[in-house]
Amino acid sequence: MRVGMLTGGGDCPGLNAVLRAAVRKGVQEYGHDFIGFRDGWRGPLEGDTRELDVPAVRGILSRGGTILGSSRTNPLKAEGGVRRIKENLAKFEVEALIAIGGEDTLGVAATLSASHGIPCVGVPKTIDNDLGSTDYTFGFDTAVNIATEAIDRLHTTAESHMRVLVIEVMGRHAGWIALHSGLAGGANVILIPEQRFDIDQVCGWVESRFRTGTAPVVVVAEGAMPKEGDMVVKNDEVDSFGHVRLSGIGDRLAQEIEQRTGKEARTTVLGHVQRGGTPSAFDRWLATRFGLHAIDAVNEGDYGKMVALQGTGIVRVPLTEATAQLKTVDPALYAEAGVFFG
Ligand code: F6P
């Protein structure tokens, strides 16, 4: 049997580990062969492929990014998209597809599987950790580690200059990266999209931190919003899944803090640094296990499913269920961090 694989959406560390694991197990244990589709859903849509055999996946376990390339192509918006995908799968004699992606890429896999009979298995990735039905997505742990290291470094320079240092992290509409890295890095304020912030309260925390003789580090998620006001976007453009580009709240916040407290405030936007480079050991472990279980699902013909981490076990959940709703930070979990604010 020939299995197609693709990686879609924003890249993250661990994608290559999934490819390697699925190919190794698929070839060695089940006798399948593989073909890689380039750049997410653009590959099957346009019939753009690359070799994906055992030699092709050697030496990629620890490599960030994806050897298949990625894109935010939405084939459901393309003229004749489903028909073209079906034609290309037939042309390359592909009998099953493993799609590795976040809510958008896997949302497409869910529709193709449920409504168009295309046999898909999904693997959840994203630094945002916002996919339902799985405790963690791979890529998240690496991003949190990178952000935590940045926060550690910002503490020392904040204290040398007695400045407010604001760090803006990614995560889109979920505050997982901000919350985990903020807690791990001992941030003095953590702001997440799930809970609108009160700028007076933020300034209060900033001032109380200065009163202890040290300087505050404020972690703000790119999707965080003030009580009065809106999300800060880069521009009005939306991608083919209808998403705007976030970023800018860090600068806005620093300006407000400076004006209101009279303390110098600067911003670091971590950006794509969080998505690049070597995956952490946890992400390699998780991505590898996801790859092994995804090819098991294909081998059993268990389509329309996503592999997921629940506790320490890997389970299969319906793709439609996993992509129905974003997994956001529970208010009670966020409240736990409050003891460290100020
Ligand atoms: O979904 C991952 C992510 O990195 C988000 O945290 C961020 O908002 C978005 O992708 C950025 O996308 P791009 O790299 O396409 O600008």
Short mmCIF file of C-alpha atoms and ligand atoms in Angstrom, two decimals:
data_model
loop_
_atom_site.label_atom_id
_atom_site.label_comp_id
_atom_site.label_asym_id
_atom_site.label_seq_id
_atom_site.Cartn_x
_atom_site.Cartn_y
_atom_site.Cartn_z
CA MET A 1 0.00 0.00 0.00
CA ARG A 2 1.24 3.51 -0.78
CA VAL A 3 0.77 6.16 1.91
CA GLY A 4 0.99 9.90 1.28
CA MET A 5 2.22 12.30 3.95
CA LEU A 6 1.99 16.08 4.20
CA THR A 7 2.83 18.79 6.73
CA GLY A 8 0.60 21.89 6.67
CA GLY A 9 0.22 25.24 8.44
CA GLY A 10 2.90 26.98 10.50
CA ASP A 11 5.92 24.71 10.89
CA CYS A 12 7.12 23.55 14.28
CA PRO A 13 9.93 21.41 15.69
CA GLY A 14 9.11 17.69 15.53
CA LEU A 15 7.51 17.45 12.07
CA ASN A 16 10.45 15.51 10.69
CA ALA A 17 10.36 13.13 13.65
CA VAL A 18 6.78 12.13 12.71
CA LEU A 19 7.77 11.51 9.08
CA ARG A 20 10.73 9.39 10.15
CA ALA A 21 8.74 7.29 12.61
CA ALA A 22 5.82 6.61 10.25
CA VAL A 23 8.09 5.73 7.35
CA ARG A 24 10.39 3.50 9.39
CA LYS A 25 7.55 1.51 10.94
CA GLY A 26 5.45 1.50 7.77
CA VAL A 27 8.27 0.13 5.63
CA GLN A 28 9.88 -2.21 8.15
CA GLU A 29 6.82 -3.72 9.80
CA TYR A 30 4.02 -3.39 7.29
CA GLY A 31 5.79 -3.30 3.93
CA HIS A 32 4.09 -0.04 2.88
CA ASP A 33 5.75 2.60 0.75
CA PHE A 34 5.45 6.34 1.05
CA ILE A 35 5.29 9.48 -0.99
CA GLY A 36 5.69 13.00 0.36
CA PHE A 37 3.38 15.80 -0.77
CA ARG A 38 5.06 19.18 -0.76
CA ASP A 39 3.85 22.26 1.09
CA GLY A 40 0.81 21.02 2.94
CA TRP A 41 -2.42 20.68 0.96
CA ARG A 42 -0.78 22.38 -2.04
CA GLY A 43 1.01 19.08 -2.74
CA PRO A 44 -2.02 16.83 -3.29
CA LEU A 45 -3.90 19.72 -4.91
CA GLU A 46 -1.22 20.30 -7.55
CA GLY A 47 0.33 16.84 -7.61
CA ASP A 48 3.66 18.08 -6.27
CA THR A 49 5.53 15.24 -4.58
CA ARG A 50 8.93 14.15 -3.33
CA GLU A 51 10.50 10.84 -2.44
CA LEU A 52 9.82 9.64 1.10
CA ASP A 53 11.62 6.36 1.62
CA VAL A 54 13.83 5.21 4.48
CA PRO A 55 17.02 6.93 3.18
CA ALA A 56 15.02 10.18 2.82
CA VAL A 57 14.14 10.17 6.53
CA ARG A 58 17.63 9.32 7.82
CA GLY A 59 19.22 11.96 10.04
CA ILE A 60 16.14 14.16 10.38
CA LEU A 61 14.96 13.29 13.90
CA SER A 62 16.59 16.31 15.48
CA ARG A 63 16.10 18.70 12.56
CA GLY A 64 13.53 21.51 12.93
CA GLY A 65 11.19 22.59 10.13
CA THR A 66 9.91 20.01 7.66
CA ILE A 67 11.63 18.28 4.77
CA LEU A 68 8.27 18.34 2.94
CA GLY A 69 7.77 22.09 3.21
CA SER A 70 4.57 23.68 4.47
CA SER A 71 1.92 26.18 3.43
CA ARG A 72 -1.44 27.48 4.52
CA THR A 73 -3.17 26.31 1.31
CA ASN A 74 -6.86 25.59 1.79
CA PRO A 75 -7.91 23.12 -0.94
CA LEU A 76 -11.57 23.49 0.02
CA LYS A 77 -11.37 27.10 -1.25
CA ALA A 78 -9.65 26.13 -4.53
CA GLU A 79 -11.62 25.61 -7.73
CA GLY A 80 -12.36 21.88 -8.02
CA GLY A 81 -10.14 21.27 -4.99
CA VAL A 82 -11.57 17.95 -3.82
CA ARG A 83 -11.74 16.56 -7.38
CA ARG A 84 -8.12 17.55 -8.05
CA ILE A 85 -6.93 15.93 -4.82
CA LYS A 86 -8.78 12.71 -5.69
CA GLU A 87 -7.27 12.72 -9.19
CA ASN A 88 -3.75 13.22 -7.85
CA LEU A 89 -4.11 10.53 -5.21
CA ALA A 90 -5.23 8.15 -7.97
CA LYS A 91 -2.39 9.28 -10.26
CA PHE A 92 0.25 8.54 -7.61
CA GLU A 93 -1.59 5.40 -6.45
CA VAL A 94 -1.91 6.75 -2.92
CA GLU A 95 -4.40 4.78 -0.84
CA ALA A 96 -4.18 6.72 2.42
CA LEU A 97 -3.02 10.13 3.60
CA ILE A 98 -1.37 11.12 6.86
CA ALA A 99 -1.87 14.85 7.41
CA ILE A 100 0.28 16.50 10.07
CA GLY A 101 -1.10 19.85 11.08
CA GLY A 102 -3.05 22.12 13.36
CA GLU A 103 -6.72 23.10 13.37
CA ASP A 104 -6.72 24.26 9.71
CA THR A 105 -4.81 21.39 8.09
CA LEU A 106 -6.64 18.80 10.18
CA GLY A 107 -9.97 20.58 9.64
CA VAL A 108 -9.47 19.94 5.92
CA ALA A 109 -8.54 16.30 6.64
CA ALA A 110 -11.72 15.95 8.72
CA THR A 111 -13.90 17.25 5.86
CA LEU A 112 -12.13 15.22 3.18
CA SER A 113 -12.53 12.10 5.27
CA ALA A 114 -16.07 12.60 6.53
CA SER A 115 -17.69 14.15 3.43
CA HIS A 116 -15.59 13.00 0.49
CA GLY A 117 -14.40 9.51 1.40
CA ILE A 118 -10.69 10.37 1.26
CA PRO A 119 -8.91 8.10 3.74
CA CYS A 120 -7.04 10.43 6.12
CA VAL A 121 -5.34 10.06 9.48
CA GLY A 122 -4.35 13.21 11.36
CA VAL A 123 -1.37 14.02 13.56
CA PRO A 124 -1.64 17.09 15.83
CA LYS A 125 1.16 19.63 15.71
CA THR A 126 1.39 23.28 16.66
CA ILE A 127 3.40 25.42 19.01
CA ASP A 128 0.05 26.92 20.10
CA ASN A 129 -1.11 23.67 21.81
CA ASP A 130 -4.69 24.67 21.00
CA LEU A 131 -6.01 21.48 19.41
CA GLY A 132 -8.84 19.69 21.17
CA SER A 133 -8.82 16.04 22.34
CA THR A 134 -5.05 15.89 22.93
CA ASP A 135 -3.28 16.91 26.12
CA TYR A 136 -0.35 18.26 24.11
CA THR A 137 0.60 18.91 20.53
CA PHE A 138 4.27 18.54 19.62
CA GLY A 139 6.16 21.77 18.98
CA PHE A 140 4.67 23.36 22.08
CA ASP A 141 7.29 22.12 24.52
CA THR A 142 10.14 23.42 22.37
CA ALA A 143 8.45 26.81 21.99
CA VAL A 144 7.91 27.04 25.75
CA ASN A 145 11.56 26.20 26.39
CA ILE A 146 12.73 28.87 23.97
CA ALA A 147 10.39 31.46 25.50
CA THR A 148 11.46 30.48 29.02
CA GLU A 149 15.12 30.93 28.18
CA ALA A 150 14.31 34.35 26.74
CA ILE A 151 12.44 35.34 29.92
CA ASP A 152 15.39 34.20 32.07
CA ARG A 153 17.68 36.41 30.00
CA LEU A 154 15.31 39.36 30.14
CA HIS A 155 15.18 39.28 33.95
CA THR A 156 18.89 40.02 34.27
CA THR A 157 18.92 42.91 31.83
CA ALA A 158 15.63 44.32 33.23
CA GLU A 159 17.23 44.43 36.67
CA SER A 160 20.48 46.02 35.46
CA HIS A 161 18.57 48.94 33.96
CA MET A 162 15.52 48.89 36.24
CA ARG A 163 13.29 48.82 33.18
CA VAL A 164 10.03 47.08 32.42
CA LEU A 165 10.69 44.40 29.83
CA VAL A 166 7.67 43.16 27.94
CA ILE A 167 7.99 39.92 25.96
CA GLU A 168 5.37 39.11 23.34
CA VAL A 169 4.98 35.41 22.57
CA MET A 170 2.94 33.57 19.93
CA GLY A 171 -0.04 31.31 20.47
CA ARG A 172 -2.73 32.97 18.36
CA HIS A 173 -6.02 32.83 20.34
CA ALA A 174 -4.69 30.62 23.11
CA GLY A 175 -2.44 31.59 26.01
CA TRP A 176 -0.65 28.27 26.50
CA ILE A 177 2.83 29.45 25.51
CA ALA A 178 2.49 32.63 27.59
CA LEU A 179 1.19 30.80 30.64
CA HIS A 180 3.70 27.93 30.63
CA SER A 181 6.76 30.02 29.81
CA GLY A 182 5.65 32.84 32.11
CA LEU A 183 5.26 30.47 35.02
CA ALA A 184 8.51 28.63 34.25
CA GLY A 185 10.40 31.89 33.78
CA GLY A 186 9.00 33.63 36.88
CA ALA A 187 7.28 36.43 34.97
CA ASN A 188 5.77 39.20 37.08
CA VAL A 189 2.73 39.58 34.83
CA ILE A 190 1.26 37.07 32.33
CA LEU A 191 -1.46 38.18 29.92
CA ILE A 192 -3.42 35.70 27.81
CA PRO A 193 -6.17 36.00 25.17
CA GLU A 194 -8.66 34.04 27.25
CA GLN A 195 -8.92 36.82 29.82
CA ARG A 196 -9.05 40.52 28.94
CA PHE A 197 -6.59 42.53 31.03
CA ASP A 198 -7.08 45.69 33.01
CA ILE A 199 -4.22 48.10 32.23
CA ASP A 200 -4.51 49.79 35.65
CA GLN A 201 -4.03 46.42 37.33
CA VAL A 202 -1.03 45.65 35.08
CA CYS A 203 0.55 48.99 36.04
CA GLY A 204 -0.16 48.20 39.69
CA TRP A 205 1.78 44.93 39.38
CA VAL A 206 4.62 46.72 37.60
CA GLU A 207 4.89 49.32 40.35
CA SER A 208 4.74 46.76 43.14
CA ARG A 209 7.58 44.84 41.50
CA PHE A 210 9.72 47.99 41.41
CA ARG A 211 9.00 48.57 45.11
CA THR A 212 10.75 45.25 45.90
CA GLY A 213 13.94 46.71 44.41
CA THR A 214 13.81 44.60 41.24
CA ALA A 215 12.36 45.11 37.78
CA PRO A 216 9.33 43.46 36.15
CA VAL A 217 9.17 41.12 33.18
CA VAL A 218 5.73 41.06 31.55
CA VAL A 219 4.78 38.14 29.28
CA VAL A 220 1.99 38.93 26.83
CA ALA A 221 0.44 36.52 24.36
CA GLU A 222 0.06 37.98 20.86
CA GLY A 223 -3.72 37.52 21.07
CA ALA A 224 -4.16 39.20 24.48
CA MET A 225 -6.64 42.06 24.66
CA PRO A 226 -7.23 44.93 27.06
CA LYS A 227 -10.63 45.25 28.76
CA GLU A 228 -11.29 48.28 26.58
CA GLY A 229 -9.96 47.77 23.10
CA ASP A 230 -9.33 45.03 20.61
CA MET A 231 -6.80 42.52 19.44
CA VAL A 232 -3.76 44.08 17.76
CA VAL A 233 -3.26 42.82 14.20
CA LYS A 234 -0.39 43.37 11.76
CA ASN A 235 -2.71 44.33 8.90
CA ASP A 236 -6.17 43.54 7.56
CA GLU A 237 -5.07 40.64 5.37
CA VAL A 238 -6.44 37.20 6.12
CA ASP A 239 -5.03 33.85 5.00
CA SER A 240 -7.05 31.22 3.13
CA PHE A 241 -8.42 29.94 6.43
CA GLY A 242 -9.60 33.42 7.43
CA HIS A 243 -6.87 34.13 10.01
CA VAL A 244 -5.42 37.58 10.55
CA ARG A 245 -1.74 38.08 11.42
CA LEU A 246 -1.38 38.96 15.09
CA SER A 247 1.45 40.87 16.82
CA GLY A 248 1.84 44.38 18.16
CA ILE A 249 0.21 44.09 21.58
CA GLY A 250 3.67 44.02 23.20
CA ASP A 251 4.55 47.47 21.88
CA ARG A 252 1.14 48.90 22.75
CA LEU A 253 1.42 47.58 26.26
CA ALA A 254 4.94 48.94 26.79
CA GLN A 255 3.80 52.40 25.62
CA GLU A 256 0.84 52.38 27.99
CA ILE A 257 2.95 51.18 30.92
CA GLU A 258 5.58 53.85 30.24
CA GLN A 259 2.98 56.62 30.00
CA ARG A 260 1.11 55.57 33.09
CA THR A 261 4.00 54.63 35.42
CA GLY A 262 6.76 56.88 34.12
CA LYS A 263 9.08 53.84 34.03
CA GLU A 264 11.00 53.00 30.88
CA ALA A 265 9.38 50.02 29.14
CA ARG A 266 10.74 48.05 26.15
CA THR A 267 9.40 45.15 24.14
CA THR A 268 10.91 41.96 22.75
CA VAL A 269 8.80 40.17 20.14
CA LEU A 270 9.96 36.56 20.10
CA GLY A 271 8.23 35.71 16.81
CA HIS A 272 9.38 32.78 14.70
CA VAL A 273 12.37 32.05 16.94
CA GLN A 274 9.78 30.04 18.90
CA ARG A 275 9.08 27.83 15.89
CA GLY A 276 12.57 27.25 14.58
CA GLY A 277 15.45 24.94 15.35
CA THR A 278 15.93 21.71 17.21
CA PRO A 279 12.95 20.00 18.87
CA SER A 280 13.15 19.34 22.61
CA ALA A 281 13.49 15.74 23.82
CA PHE A 282 9.80 15.75 24.80
CA ASP A 283 8.72 16.90 21.33
CA ARG A 284 10.90 14.27 19.63
CA TRP A 285 9.39 11.62 21.92
CA LEU A 286 5.81 12.78 21.31
CA ALA A 287 6.21 13.29 17.56
CA THR A 288 7.86 9.88 17.19
CA ARG A 289 5.06 8.15 19.08
CA PHE A 290 2.44 10.02 17.03
CA GLY A 291 4.15 8.84 13.83
CA LEU A 292 4.23 5.22 15.01
CA HIS A 293 0.55 5.29 15.99
CA ALA A 294 -0.55 7.12 12.84
CA ILE A 295 0.86 4.38 10.61
CA ASP A 296 -0.81 1.76 12.84
CA ALA A 297 -4.15 3.54 12.23
CA VAL A 298 -3.52 3.53 8.47
CA ASN A 299 -2.54 -0.12 8.55
CA GLU A 300 -5.82 -0.96 10.29
CA GLY A 301 -7.84 1.21 7.91
CA ASP A 302 -9.01 3.33 10.85
CA TYR A 303 -9.54 6.56 8.91
CA GLY A 304 -11.08 9.87 9.92
CA LYS A 305 -9.09 9.69 13.15
CA MET A 306 -6.41 11.80 14.80
CA VAL A 307 -3.79 10.32 17.09
CA ALA A 308 -3.79 12.11 20.44
CA LEU A 309 -1.93 12.13 23.75
CA GLN A 310 -4.20 11.48 26.71
CA GLY A 311 -2.28 11.03 29.93
CA THR A 312 0.72 8.99 28.83
CA GLY A 313 -1.18 6.96 26.25
CA ILE A 314 -1.69 7.57 22.56
CA VAL A 315 -5.34 7.16 21.56
CA ARG A 316 -7.35 7.76 18.38
CA VAL A 317 -10.12 10.36 18.34
CA PRO A 318 -12.43 11.41 15.49
CA LEU A 319 -10.86 14.23 13.45
CA THR A 320 -14.22 16.03 13.46
CA GLU A 321 -14.26 16.03 17.26
CA ALA A 322 -10.64 17.17 17.63
CA THR A 323 -11.09 20.10 15.25
CA ALA A 324 -14.56 21.17 16.41
CA GLN A 325 -13.33 23.66 18.97
CA LEU A 326 -10.06 25.29 20.07
CA LYS A 327 -8.56 24.16 23.36
CA THR A 328 -7.98 27.31 25.39
CA VAL A 329 -6.61 28.00 28.86
CA ASP A 330 -9.01 27.26 31.69
CA PRO A 331 -9.59 30.34 33.93
CA ALA A 332 -8.78 28.28 37.04
CA LEU A 333 -5.40 27.31 35.60
CA TYR A 334 -4.62 30.93 34.78
CA ALA A 335 -5.70 31.99 38.28
CA GLU A 336 -3.03 29.67 39.76
CA ALA A 337 -0.34 31.88 38.27
CA GLY A 338 -1.76 35.04 39.88
CA VAL A 339 0.11 34.53 43.15
CA PHE A 340 3.33 35.49 41.33
CA PHE A 341 2.04 38.69 39.74
CA GLY A 342 3.51 41.96 40.94
O1 F6P B 1 -0.02 28.65 14.65
C1 F6P B 1 1.32 28.85 14.86
C2 F6P B 1 1.67 30.31 14.76
O2 F6P B 1 3.05 30.45 14.99
C3 F6P B 1 0.87 31.23 15.67
O3 F6P B 1 1.33 31.22 16.99
C4 F6P B 1 1.06 32.54 14.97
O4 F6P B 1 0.01 33.45 15.25
C5 F6P B 1 1.04 32.16 13.53
O5 F6P B 1 1.39 30.79 13.47
C6 F6P B 1 1.99 32.95 12.68
O6 F6P B 1 1.87 32.50 11.38
P1 F6P B 1 2.83 32.95 10.18
O7 F6P B 1 4.16 32.34 10.45
O8 F6P B 1 2.18 32.39 8.98
O9 F6P B 1 2.86 34.44 10.21
#
